[in-house]
PDB file of N, CA and C in Angstrom:
ATOM      1  N   MET A   1       0.852  -1.165   0.000  1.00 46.00           N
ATOM      2  CA  MET A   1      -0.001   0.000   0.000  1.00 46.00           C
ATOM      3  C   MET A   1       0.901   1.231   0.000  1.00 46.00           C
ATOM      4  N   SER A   2       0.542   2.242  -0.732  1.00 47.00           N
ATOM      5  CA  SER A   2       1.361   3.438  -0.825  1.00 47.00           C
ATOM      6  C   SER A   2       0.533   4.663  -0.488  1.00 47.00           C
ATOM      7  N   GLU A   3       1.093   5.541   0.299  1.00 44.00           N
ATOM      8  CA  GLU A   3       0.450   6.784   0.686  1.00 44.00           C
ATOM      9  C   GLU A   3       1.500   7.870   0.520  1.00 44.00           C
ATOM     10  N   PRO A   4       1.642   8.441  -0.691  1.00 45.00           N
ATOM     11  CA  PRO A   4       2.773   9.274  -1.043  1.00 45.00           C
ATOM     12  C   PRO A   4       3.067  10.439  -0.118  1.00 45.00           C
ATOM     13  N   LEU A   5       2.069  11.109   0.436  1.00 53.00           N
ATOM     14  CA  LEU A   5       2.332  12.295   1.230  1.00 53.00           C
ATOM     15  C   LEU A   5       2.440  12.016   2.721  1.00 53.00           C
ATOM     16  N   SER A   6       2.424  10.746   3.125  1.00 83.00           N
ATOM     17  CA  SER A   6       2.426  10.425   4.548  1.00 83.00           C
ATOM     18  C   SER A   6       3.797  10.566   5.183  1.00 83.00           C
ATOM     19  N   ILE A   7       4.852  10.289   4.441  1.00 91.00           N
ATOM     20  CA  ILE A   7       6.215  10.373   4.955  1.00 91.00           C
ATOM     21  C   ILE A   7       7.156  10.448   3.759  1.00 91.00           C
ATOM     22  N   GLU A   8       8.303  11.081   3.945  1.00 94.00           N
ATOM     23  CA  GLU A   8       9.228  11.276   2.837  1.00 94.00           C
ATOM     24  C   GLU A   8      10.593  10.653   3.152  1.00 94.00           C
ATOM     25  N   LEU A   9      11.214  10.100   2.145  1.00 95.00           N
ATOM     26  CA  LEU A   9      12.584   9.597   2.217  1.00 95.00           C
ATOM     27  C   LEU A   9      13.426  10.512   1.330  1.00 95.00           C
ATOM     28  N   THR A  10      14.422  11.163   1.911  1.00 96.00           N
ATOM     29  CA  THR A  10      15.233  12.101   1.137  1.00 96.00           C
ATOM     30  C   THR A  10      16.213  11.355   0.229  1.00 96.00           C
ATOM     31  N   PRO A  11      16.723  12.018  -0.801  1.00 96.00           N
ATOM     32  CA  PRO A  11      17.719  11.381  -1.675  1.00 96.00           C
ATOM     33  C   PRO A  11      18.954  10.895  -0.901  1.00 96.00           C
ATOM     34  N   SER A  12      19.397  11.663   0.082  1.00 96.00           N
ATOM     35  CA  SER A  12      20.558  11.276   0.885  1.00 96.00           C
ATOM     36  C   SER A  12      20.294   9.982   1.658  1.00 96.00           C
ATOM     37  N   ALA A  13      19.106   9.888   2.250  1.00 96.00           N
ATOM     38  CA  ALA A  13      18.745   8.680   3.002  1.00 96.00           C
ATOM     39  C   ALA A  13      18.601   7.485   2.067  1.00 96.00           C
ATOM     40  N   ALA A  14      17.988   7.705   0.909  1.00 97.00           N
ATOM     41  CA  ALA A  14      17.816   6.611  -0.056  1.00 97.00           C
ATOM     42  C   ALA A  14      19.176   6.082  -0.513  1.00 97.00           C
ATOM     43  N   ALA A  15      20.118   6.989  -0.785  1.00 96.00           N
ATOM     44  CA  ALA A  15      21.454   6.569  -1.219  1.00 96.00           C
ATOM     45  C   ALA A  15      22.150   5.761  -0.138  1.00 96.00           C
ATOM     46  N   ARG A  16      22.001   6.172   1.115  1.00 96.00           N
ATOM     47  CA  ARG A  16      22.655   5.454   2.218  1.00 96.00           C
ATOM     48  C   ARG A  16      22.033   4.071   2.419  1.00 96.00           C
ATOM     49  N   VAL A  17      20.709   3.984   2.338  1.00 96.00           N
ATOM     50  CA  VAL A  17      20.041   2.680   2.470  1.00 96.00           C
ATOM     51  C   VAL A  17      20.484   1.757   1.347  1.00 96.00           C
ATOM     52  N   ALA A  18      20.545   2.273   0.123  1.00 97.00           N
ATOM     53  CA  ALA A  18      20.972   1.456  -1.021  1.00 97.00           C
ATOM     54  C   ALA A  18      22.385   0.932  -0.812  1.00 97.00           C
ATOM     55  N   ALA A  19      23.275   1.776  -0.301  1.00 95.00           N
ATOM     56  CA  ALA A  19      24.662   1.357  -0.069  1.00 95.00           C
ATOM     57  C   ALA A  19      24.744   0.275   1.015  1.00 95.00           C
ATOM     58  N   ILE A  20      24.020   0.463   2.102  1.00 95.00           N
ATOM     59  CA  ILE A  20      24.028  -0.516   3.196  1.00 95.00           C
ATOM     60  C   ILE A  20      23.421  -1.842   2.730  1.00 95.00           C
ATOM     61  N   ALA A  21      22.288  -1.767   2.038  1.00 96.00           N
ATOM     62  CA  ALA A  21      21.614  -2.990   1.568  1.00 96.00           C
ATOM     63  C   ALA A  21      22.495  -3.743   0.590  1.00 96.00           C
ATOM     64  N   SER A  22      23.160  -3.030  -0.300  1.00 95.00           N
ATOM     65  CA  SER A  22      24.051  -3.673  -1.271  1.00 95.00           C
ATOM     66  C   SER A  22      25.196  -4.389  -0.568  1.00 95.00           C
ATOM     67  N   ARG A  23      25.782  -3.714   0.409  1.00 95.00           N
ATOM     68  CA  ARG A  23      26.909  -4.295   1.152  1.00 95.00           C
ATOM     69  C   ARG A  23      26.486  -5.543   1.930  1.00 95.00           C
ATOM     70  N   GLN A  24      25.235  -5.536   2.441  1.00 94.00           N
ATOM     71  CA  GLN A  24      24.752  -6.666   3.237  1.00 94.00           C
ATOM     72  C   GLN A  24      24.017  -7.708   2.396  1.00 94.00           C
ATOM     73  N   GLY A  25      23.849  -7.446   1.107  1.00 94.00           N
ATOM     74  CA  GLY A  25      23.142  -8.393   0.251  1.00 94.00           C
ATOM     75  C   GLY A  25      21.672  -8.531   0.577  1.00 94.00           C
ATOM     76  N   LYS A  26      21.041  -7.431   1.016  1.00 94.00           N
ATOM     77  CA  LYS A  26      19.629  -7.446   1.393  1.00 94.00           C
ATOM     78  C   LYS A  26      18.843  -6.520   0.478  1.00 94.00           C
ATOM     79  N   PRO A  27      17.506  -6.661   0.470  1.00 95.00           N
ATOM     80  CA  PRO A  27      16.681  -5.729  -0.298  1.00 95.00           C
ATOM     81  C   PRO A  27      16.814  -4.315   0.275  1.00 95.00           C
ATOM     82  N   ALA A  28      16.675  -3.310  -0.571  1.00 96.00           N
ATOM     83  CA  ALA A  28      16.792  -1.917  -0.136  1.00 96.00           C
ATOM     84  C   ALA A  28      15.451  -1.437   0.416  1.00 96.00           C
ATOM     85  N   ILE A  29      15.097  -1.993   1.583  1.00 96.00           N
ATOM     86  CA  ILE A  29      13.847  -1.645   2.259  1.00 96.00           C
ATOM     87  C   ILE A  29      14.195  -1.245   3.687  1.00 96.00           C
ATOM     88  N   LEU A  30      13.973   0.016   4.017  1.00 96.00           N
ATOM     89  CA  LEU A  30      14.242   0.522   5.363  1.00 96.00           C
ATOM     90  C   LEU A  30      12.943   0.593   6.137  1.00 96.00           C
ATOM     91  N   ARG A  31      12.917  -0.035   7.317  1.00 96.00           N
ATOM     92  CA  ARG A  31      11.739   0.037   8.180  1.00 96.00           C
ATOM     93  C   ARG A  31      11.985   1.083   9.257  1.00 96.00           C
ATOM     94  N   LEU A  32      11.023   1.986   9.409  1.00 94.00           N
ATOM     95  CA  LEU A  32      11.009   2.957  10.496  1.00 94.00           C
ATOM     96  C   LEU A  32       9.884   2.561  11.434  1.00 94.00           C
ATOM     97  N   ALA A  33      10.210   2.392  12.705  1.00 91.00           N
ATOM     98  CA  ALA A  33       9.198   2.079  13.712  1.00 91.00           C
ATOM     99  C   ALA A  33       9.369   3.047  14.875  1.00 91.00           C
ATOM    100  N   VAL A  34       8.291   3.285  15.590  1.00 88.00           N
ATOM    101  CA  VAL A  34       8.320   4.119  16.782  1.00 88.00           C
ATOM    102  C   VAL A  34       7.998   3.223  17.961  1.00 88.00           C
ATOM    103  N   GLU A  35       8.836   3.305  18.993  1.00 84.00           N
ATOM    104  CA  GLU A  35       8.645   2.514  20.207  1.00 84.00           C
ATOM    105  C   GLU A  35       8.591   3.439  21.413  1.00 84.00           C
ATOM    106  N   GLY A  36       7.949   2.984  22.458  1.00 78.00           N
ATOM    107  CA  GLY A  36       7.959   3.731  23.703  1.00 78.00           C
ATOM    108  C   GLY A  36       9.348   3.662  24.307  1.00 78.00           C
ATOM    109  N   GLY A  37       9.765   4.740  24.952  1.00 68.00           N
ATOM    110  CA  GLY A  37      11.080   4.769  25.588  1.00 68.00           C
ATOM    111  C   GLY A  37      11.890   5.948  25.119  1.00 68.00           C
ATOM    112  N   GLY A  38      13.171   5.911  25.384  1.00 58.00           N
ATOM    113  CA  GLY A  38      14.019   7.045  25.042  1.00 58.00           C
ATOM    114  C   GLY A  38      13.844   8.133  26.084  1.00 58.00           C
ATOM    115  N   CYS A  39      14.672   9.139  26.003  1.00 60.00           N
ATOM    116  CA  CYS A  39      14.640  10.182  27.031  1.00 60.00           C
ATOM    117  C   CYS A  39      13.455  11.128  26.879  1.00 60.00           C
ATOM    118  N   SER A  40      12.748  11.096  25.746  1.00 58.00           N
ATOM    119  CA  SER A  40      11.622  12.006  25.547  1.00 58.00           C
ATOM    120  C   SER A  40      10.276  11.298  25.434  1.00 58.00           C
ATOM    121  N   GLY A  41      10.223   9.996  25.589  1.00 72.00           N
ATOM    122  CA  GLY A  41       8.948   9.282  25.577  1.00 72.00           C
ATOM    123  C   GLY A  41       8.789   8.282  24.456  1.00 72.00           C
ATOM    124  N   PHE A  42       9.175   8.651  23.237  1.00 80.00           N
ATOM    125  CA  PHE A  42       9.135   7.745  22.088  1.00 80.00           C
ATOM    126  C   PHE A  42      10.509   7.750  21.442  1.00 80.00           C
ATOM    127  N   GLN A  43      10.864   6.642  20.803  1.00 84.00           N
ATOM    128  CA  GLN A  43      12.131   6.605  20.087  1.00 84.00           C
ATOM    129  C   GLN A  43      11.961   5.959  18.726  1.00 84.00           C
ATOM    130  N   TYR A  44      12.790   6.424  17.799  1.00 86.00           N
ATOM    131  CA  TYR A  44      12.768   5.891  16.442  1.00 86.00           C
ATOM    132  C   TYR A  44      13.653   4.653  16.375  1.00 86.00           C
ATOM    133  N   ARG A  45      13.205   3.656  15.610  1.00 90.00           N
ATOM    134  CA  ARG A  45      13.995   2.459  15.346  1.00 90.00           C
ATOM    135  C   ARG A  45      14.080   2.277  13.836  1.00 90.00           C
ATOM    136  N   PHE A  46      15.295   2.109  13.343  1.00 91.00           N
ATOM    137  CA  PHE A  46      15.536   1.886  11.924  1.00 91.00           C
ATOM    138  C   PHE A  46      16.158   0.516  11.733  1.00 91.00           C
ATOM    139  N   GLY A  47      15.834  -0.138  10.629  1.00 92.00           N
ATOM    140  CA  GLY A  47      16.477  -1.397  10.287  1.00 92.00           C
ATOM    141  C   GLY A  47      16.084  -1.837   8.894  1.00 92.00           C
ATOM    142  N   LEU A  48      16.974  -2.563   8.257  1.00 94.00           N
ATOM    143  CA  LEU A  48      16.623  -3.138   6.960  1.00 94.00           C
ATOM    144  C   LEU A  48      15.653  -4.277   7.202  1.00 94.00           C
ATOM    145  N   THR A  49      14.726  -4.453   6.295  1.00 94.00           N
ATOM    146  CA  THR A  49      13.763  -5.537   6.398  1.00 94.00           C
ATOM    147  C   THR A  49      13.736  -6.307   5.084  1.00 94.00           C
ATOM    148  N   GLU A  50      13.307  -7.535   5.144  1.00 94.00           N
ATOM    149  CA  GLU A  50      13.291  -8.391   3.967  1.00 94.00           C
ATOM    150  C   GLU A  50      12.090  -8.153   3.058  1.00 94.00           C
ATOM    151  N   ALA A  51      10.970  -7.697   3.647  1.00 92.00           N
ATOM    152  CA  ALA A  51       9.748  -7.566   2.855  1.00 92.00           C
ATOM    153  C   ALA A  51       8.833  -6.503   3.435  1.00 92.00           C
ATOM    154  N   VAL A  52       7.930  -6.027   2.611  1.00 92.00           N
ATOM    155  CA  VAL A  52       6.901  -5.077   3.021  1.00 92.00           C
ATOM    156  C   VAL A  52       5.704  -5.893   3.511  1.00 92.00           C
ATOM    157  N   GLU A  53       5.227  -5.605   4.708  1.00 92.00           N
ATOM    158  CA  GLU A  53       4.055  -6.299   5.253  1.00 92.00           C
ATOM    159  C   GLU A  53       2.793  -5.741   4.608  1.00 92.00           C
ATOM    160  N   SER A  54       1.713  -6.515   4.640  1.00 92.00           N
ATOM    161  CA  SER A  54       0.485  -6.131   3.945  1.00 92.00           C
ATOM    162  C   SER A  54      -0.138  -4.843   4.479  1.00 92.00           C
ATOM    163  N   ASP A  55       0.066  -4.529   5.754  1.00 93.00           N
ATOM    164  CA  ASP A  55      -0.536  -3.315   6.309  1.00 93.00           C
ATOM    165  C   ASP A  55       0.452  -2.142   6.394  1.00 93.00           C
ATOM    166  N   ASP A  56       1.676  -2.319   5.899  1.00 93.00           N
ATOM    167  CA  ASP A  56       2.668  -1.242   5.910  1.00 93.00           C
ATOM    168  C   ASP A  56       2.295  -0.135   4.939  1.00 93.00           C
ATOM    169  N   ILE A  57       2.696   1.067   5.268  1.00 91.00           N
ATOM    170  CA  ILE A  57       2.666   2.185   4.331  1.00 91.00           C
ATOM    171  C   ILE A  57       4.079   2.240   3.752  1.00 91.00           C
ATOM    172  N   ALA A  58       4.191   2.305   2.439  1.00 93.00           N
ATOM    173  CA  ALA A  58       5.500   2.292   1.785  1.00 93.00           C
ATOM    174  C   ALA A  58       5.621   3.481   0.841  1.00 93.00           C
ATOM    175  N   VAL A  59       6.787   4.121   0.876  1.00 94.00           N
ATOM    176  CA  VAL A  59       7.115   5.168  -0.086  1.00 94.00           C
ATOM    177  C   VAL A  59       8.444   4.780  -0.717  1.00 94.00           C
ATOM    178  N   SER A  60       8.636   5.190  -1.959  1.00 94.00           N
ATOM    179  CA  SER A  60       9.847   4.816  -2.690  1.00 94.00           C
ATOM    180  C   SER A  60      10.580   6.045  -3.194  1.00 94.00           C
ATOM    181  N   ARG A  61      11.898   5.915  -3.258  1.00 94.00           N
ATOM    182  CA  ARG A  61      12.743   6.931  -3.872  1.00 94.00           C
ATOM    183  C   ARG A  61      13.989   6.229  -4.387  1.00 94.00           C
ATOM    184  N   ASP A  62      14.296   6.439  -5.648  1.00 95.00           N
ATOM    185  CA  ASP A  62      15.525   5.935  -6.257  1.00 95.00           C
ATOM    186  C   ASP A  62      15.728   4.436  -6.032  1.00 95.00           C
ATOM    187  N   GLY A  63      14.650   3.664  -6.103  1.00 95.00           N
ATOM    188  CA  GLY A  63      14.746   2.215  -5.965  1.00 95.00           C
ATOM    189  C   GLY A  63      14.796   1.715  -4.533  1.00 95.00           C
ATOM    190  N   VAL A  64      14.639   2.617  -3.568  1.00 96.00           N
ATOM    191  CA  VAL A  64      14.663   2.256  -2.147  1.00 96.00           C
ATOM    192  C   VAL A  64      13.262   2.478  -1.589  1.00 96.00           C
ATOM    193  N   GLN A  65      12.828   1.574  -0.718  1.00 96.00           N
ATOM    194  CA  GLN A  65      11.529   1.732  -0.071  1.00 96.00           C
ATOM    195  C   GLN A  65      11.710   2.055   1.401  1.00 96.00           C
ATOM    196  N   LEU A  66      10.877   2.950   1.899  1.00 96.00           N
ATOM    197  CA  LEU A  66      10.751   3.234   3.320  1.00 96.00           C
ATOM    198  C   LEU A  66       9.397   2.696   3.725  1.00 96.00           C
ATOM    199  N   VAL A  67       9.352   1.821   4.727  1.00 96.00           N
ATOM    200  CA  VAL A  67       8.089   1.245   5.182  1.00 96.00           C
ATOM    201  C   VAL A  67       7.858   1.590   6.645  1.00 96.00           C
ATOM    202  N   VAL A  68       6.589   1.835   6.959  1.00 94.00           N
ATOM    203  CA  VAL A  68       6.185   2.212   8.314  1.00 94.00           C
ATOM    204  C   VAL A  68       4.891   1.476   8.620  1.00 94.00           C
ATOM    205  N   ASP A  69       4.803   0.893   9.810  1.00 93.00           N
ATOM    206  CA  ASP A  69       3.565   0.223  10.205  1.00 93.00           C
ATOM    207  C   ASP A  69       2.514   1.284  10.551  1.00 93.00           C
ATOM    208  N   PRO A  70       1.231   0.929  10.486  1.00 92.00           N
ATOM    209  CA  PRO A  70       0.163   1.917  10.700  1.00 92.00           C
ATOM    210  C   PRO A  70       0.206   2.618  12.064  1.00 92.00           C
ATOM    211  N   VAL A  71       0.567   1.911  13.124  1.00 90.00           N
ATOM    212  CA  VAL A  71       0.621   2.515  14.458  1.00 90.00           C
ATOM    213  C   VAL A  71       1.736   3.558  14.518  1.00 90.00           C
ATOM    214  N   SER A  72       2.903   3.209  14.007  1.00 90.00           N
ATOM    215  CA  SER A  72       4.023   4.159  13.994  1.00 90.00           C
ATOM    216  C   SER A  72       3.720   5.348  13.099  1.00 90.00           C
ATOM    217  N   LEU A  73       3.018   5.100  11.978  1.00 90.00           N
ATOM    218  CA  LEU A  73       2.728   6.179  11.044  1.00 90.00           C
ATOM    219  C   LEU A  73       1.925   7.289  11.701  1.00 90.00           C
ATOM    220  N   ASP A  74       1.034   6.938  12.619  1.00 87.00           N
ATOM    221  CA  ASP A  74       0.266   7.971  13.321  1.00 87.00           C
ATOM    222  C   ASP A  74       1.171   8.957  14.048  1.00 87.00           C
ATOM    223  N   LEU A  75       2.348   8.518  14.467  1.00 86.00           N
ATOM    224  CA  LEU A  75       3.282   9.369  15.208  1.00 86.00           C
ATOM    225  C   LEU A  75       4.287  10.087  14.322  1.00 86.00           C
ATOM    226  N   VAL A  76       4.446   9.632  13.082  1.00 89.00           N
ATOM    227  CA  VAL A  76       5.452  10.244  12.193  1.00 89.00           C
ATOM    228  C   VAL A  76       4.865  10.791  10.894  1.00 89.00           C
ATOM    229  N   ARG A  77       3.550  10.822  10.786  1.00 90.00           N
ATOM    230  CA  ARG A  77       2.914  11.311   9.549  1.00 90.00           C
ATOM    231  C   ARG A  77       3.404  12.718   9.224  1.00 90.00           C
ATOM    232  N   GLY A  78       3.791  12.927   7.967  1.00 92.00           N
ATOM    233  CA  GLY A  78       4.282  14.224   7.534  1.00 92.00           C
ATOM    234  C   GLY A  78       5.774  14.427   7.745  1.00 92.00           C
ATOM    235  N   SER A  79       6.451  13.427   8.275  1.00 92.00           N
ATOM    236  CA  SER A  79       7.882  13.526   8.565  1.00 92.00           C
ATOM    237  C   SER A  79       8.740  13.296   7.332  1.00 92.00           C
ATOM    238  N   ALA A  80      10.000  13.681   7.455  1.00 93.00           N
ATOM    239  CA  ALA A  80      11.001  13.384   6.428  1.00 93.00           C
ATOM    240  C   ALA A  80      12.128  12.605   7.096  1.00 93.00           C
ATOM    241  N   VAL A  81      12.550  11.514   6.455  1.00 94.00           N
ATOM    242  CA  VAL A  81      13.680  10.721   6.937  1.00 94.00           C
ATOM    243  C   VAL A  81      14.878  11.099   6.082  1.00 94.00           C
ATOM    244  N   ASP A  82      15.927  11.580   6.747  1.00 93.00           N
ATOM    245  CA  ASP A  82      17.128  12.053   6.063  1.00 93.00           C
ATOM    246  C   ASP A  82      18.329  11.294   6.619  1.00 93.00           C
ATOM    247  N   TYR A  83      19.430  11.364   5.898  1.00 92.00           N
ATOM    248  CA  TYR A  83      20.698  10.836   6.387  1.00 92.00           C
ATOM    249  C   TYR A  83      21.656  12.014   6.432  1.00 92.00           C
ATOM    250  N   VAL A  84      22.191  12.299   7.607  1.00 90.00           N
ATOM    251  CA  VAL A  84      23.063  13.456   7.778  1.00 90.00           C
ATOM    252  C   VAL A  84      24.435  13.018   8.267  1.00 90.00           C
ATOM    253  N   GLU A  85      25.441  13.705   7.755  1.00 87.00           N
ATOM    254  CA  GLU A  85      26.812  13.485   8.183  1.00 87.00           C
ATOM    255  C   GLU A  85      27.347  14.796   8.720  1.00 87.00           C
ATOM    256  N   SER A  86      27.966  14.735   9.905  1.00 80.00           N
ATOM    257  CA  SER A  86      28.537  15.929  10.515  1.00 80.00           C
ATOM    258  C   SER A  86      29.771  15.535  11.311  1.00 80.00           C
ATOM    259  N   LEU A  87      30.414  16.507  11.919  1.00 78.00           N
ATOM    260  CA  LEU A  87      31.595  16.225  12.747  1.00 78.00           C
ATOM    261  C   LEU A  87      31.237  15.306  13.915  1.00 78.00           C
ATOM    262  N   GLY A  88      29.990  15.380  14.379  1.00 75.00           N
ATOM    263  CA  GLY A  88      29.547  14.555  15.491  1.00 75.00           C
ATOM    264  C   GLY A  88      29.204  13.131  15.097  1.00 75.00           C
ATOM    265  N   GLY A  89      29.221  12.829  13.817  1.00 78.00           N
ATOM    266  CA  GLY A  89      28.901  11.489  13.352  1.00 78.00           C
ATOM    267  C   GLY A  89      27.877  11.539  12.246  1.00 78.00           C
ATOM    268  N   SER A  90      27.418  10.380  11.860  1.00 84.00           N
ATOM    269  CA  SER A  90      26.417  10.291  10.799  1.00 84.00           C
ATOM    270  C   SER A  90      25.270   9.411  11.290  1.00 84.00           C
ATOM    271  N   ALA A  91      24.059   9.752  10.835  1.00 86.00           N
ATOM    272  CA  ALA A  91      22.890   9.012  11.308  1.00 86.00           C
ATOM    273  C   ALA A  91      21.685   9.333  10.447  1.00 86.00           C
ATOM    274  N   PHE A  92      20.701   8.435  10.513  1.00 88.00           N
ATOM    275  CA  PHE A  92      19.406   8.742   9.941  1.00 88.00           C
ATOM    276  C   PHE A  92      18.721   9.693  10.914  1.00 88.00           C
ATOM    277  N   ARG A  93      18.054  10.694  10.372  1.00 88.00           N
ATOM    278  CA  ARG A  93      17.403  11.710  11.197  1.00 88.00           C
ATOM    279  C   ARG A  93      15.976  11.898  10.716  1.00 88.00           C
ATOM    280  N   VAL A  94      15.036  11.995  11.652  1.00 88.00           N
ATOM    281  CA  VAL A  94      13.635  12.205  11.324  1.00 88.00           C
ATOM    282  C   VAL A  94      13.261  13.642  11.674  1.00 88.00           C
ATOM    283  N   THR A  95      12.765  14.381  10.697  1.00 88.00           N
ATOM    284  CA  THR A  95      12.208  15.708  10.942  1.00 88.00           C
ATOM    285  C   THR A  95      10.712  15.505  11.074  1.00 88.00           C
ATOM    286  N   ASN A  96      10.245  15.551  12.323  1.00 83.00           N
ATOM    287  CA  ASN A  96       8.867  15.161  12.644  1.00 83.00           C
ATOM    288  C   ASN A  96       8.048  16.383  13.066  1.00 83.00           C
ATOM    289  N   PRO A  97       7.090  16.809  12.232  1.00 82.00           N
ATOM    290  CA  PRO A  97       6.277  17.975  12.589  1.00 82.00           C
ATOM    291  C   PRO A  97       5.316  17.704  13.744  1.00 82.00           C
ATOM    292  N   ASN A  98       5.136  16.431  14.115  1.00 76.00           N
ATOM    293  CA  ASN A  98       4.230  16.068  15.209  1.00 76.00           C
ATOM    294  C   ASN A  98       4.906  16.127  16.570  1.00 76.00           C
ATOM    295  N   ALA A  99       6.224  16.168  16.592  1.00 73.00           N
ATOM    296  CA  ALA A  99       6.967  16.139  17.861  1.00 73.00           C
ATOM    297  C   ALA A  99       6.902  17.495  18.553  1.00 73.00           C
ATOM    298  N   ALA A 100       6.436  17.491  19.792  1.00 64.00           N
ATOM    299  CA  ALA A 100       6.378  18.720  20.576  1.00 64.00           C
ATOM    300  C   ALA A 100       7.749  19.045  21.165  1.00 64.00           C
ATOM    301  N   SER A 101       8.524  18.017  21.424  1.00 54.00           N
ATOM    302  CA  SER A 101       9.885  18.193  21.946  1.00 54.00           C
ATOM    303  C   SER A 101      10.699  16.963  21.593  1.00 54.00           C
ATOM    304  N   GLY A 102      11.996  17.075  21.724  1.00 53.00           N
ATOM    305  CA  GLY A 102      12.876  15.953  21.412  1.00 53.00           C
ATOM    306  C   GLY A 102      14.144  16.037  22.225  1.00 53.00           C
ATOM    307  N   CYS A 103      14.951  15.008  22.136  1.00 50.00           N
ATOM    308  CA  CYS A 103      16.216  15.009  22.854  1.00 50.00           C
ATOM    309  C   CYS A 103      17.299  15.620  21.967  1.00 50.00           C
ATOM    310  N   GLY A 104      18.431  15.901  22.540  1.00 51.00           N
ATOM    311  CA  GLY A 104      19.521  16.527  21.821  1.00 51.00           C
ATOM    312  C   GLY A 104      20.072  15.682  20.684  1.00 51.00           C
ATOM    313  N   CYS A 105      20.047  14.368  20.834  1.00 48.00           N
ATOM    314  CA  CYS A 105      20.612  13.509  19.793  1.00 48.00           C
ATOM    315  C   CYS A 105      19.645  13.252  18.653  1.00 48.00           C
ATOM    316  N   GLY A 106      18.366  13.593  18.822  1.00 49.00           N
ATOM    317  CA  GLY A 106      17.388  13.427  17.762  1.00 49.00           C
ATOM    318  C   GLY A 106      16.814  12.034  17.613  1.00 49.00           C
ATOM    319  N   SER A 107      17.112  11.138  18.555  1.00 51.00           N
ATOM    320  CA  SER A 107      16.606   9.772  18.410  1.00 51.00           C
ATOM    321  C   SER A 107      15.323   9.523  19.205  1.00 51.00           C
ATOM    322  N   SER A 108      14.893  10.489  20.009  1.00 48.00           N
ATOM    323  CA  SER A 108      13.624  10.306  20.718  1.00 48.00           C
ATOM    324  C   SER A 108      12.848  11.618  20.701  1.00 48.00           C
ATOM    325  N   PHE A 109      11.546  11.500  20.975  1.00 47.00           N
ATOM    326  CA  PHE A 109      10.689  12.670  20.889  1.00 47.00           C
ATOM    327  C   PHE A 109       9.456  12.497  21.767  1.00 47.00           C
ATOM    328  N   ALA A 110       8.736  13.589  21.996  1.00 49.00           N
ATOM    329  CA  ALA A 110       7.472  13.572  22.729  1.00 49.00           C
ATOM    330  C   ALA A 110       6.411  14.245  21.875  1.00 49.00           C
ATOM    331  N   ILE A 111       5.182  13.830  22.091  1.00 54.00           N
ATOM    332  CA  ILE A 111       4.061  14.409  21.338  1.00 54.00           C
ATOM    333  C   ILE A 111       3.162  15.158  22.294  1.00 54.00           C
TER     334      ILE A 111
END
């Protein structure tokens, strides 16, 4: 199932997922999930997955898919998933318009 405006995968993130998937010999499918915990209440979890589940929302860019389960999508709808590199390191980063606050590292948030 595809819902184009629900979440975005940036070109930088798509390129990084493609590189990681190629190196690991896996499909270029990145799963974003939201779990309870982290210093701000919710935390993002990223991982390569083998397949898109029937109830997942999937968006594609440059041959890479980003998939999100329906429960997590309620918390990240309208977000953009990017890959950023800086002096402090490199990581996938979620720009979430639903987050009322977040932690300094960007891996957890509150609504």
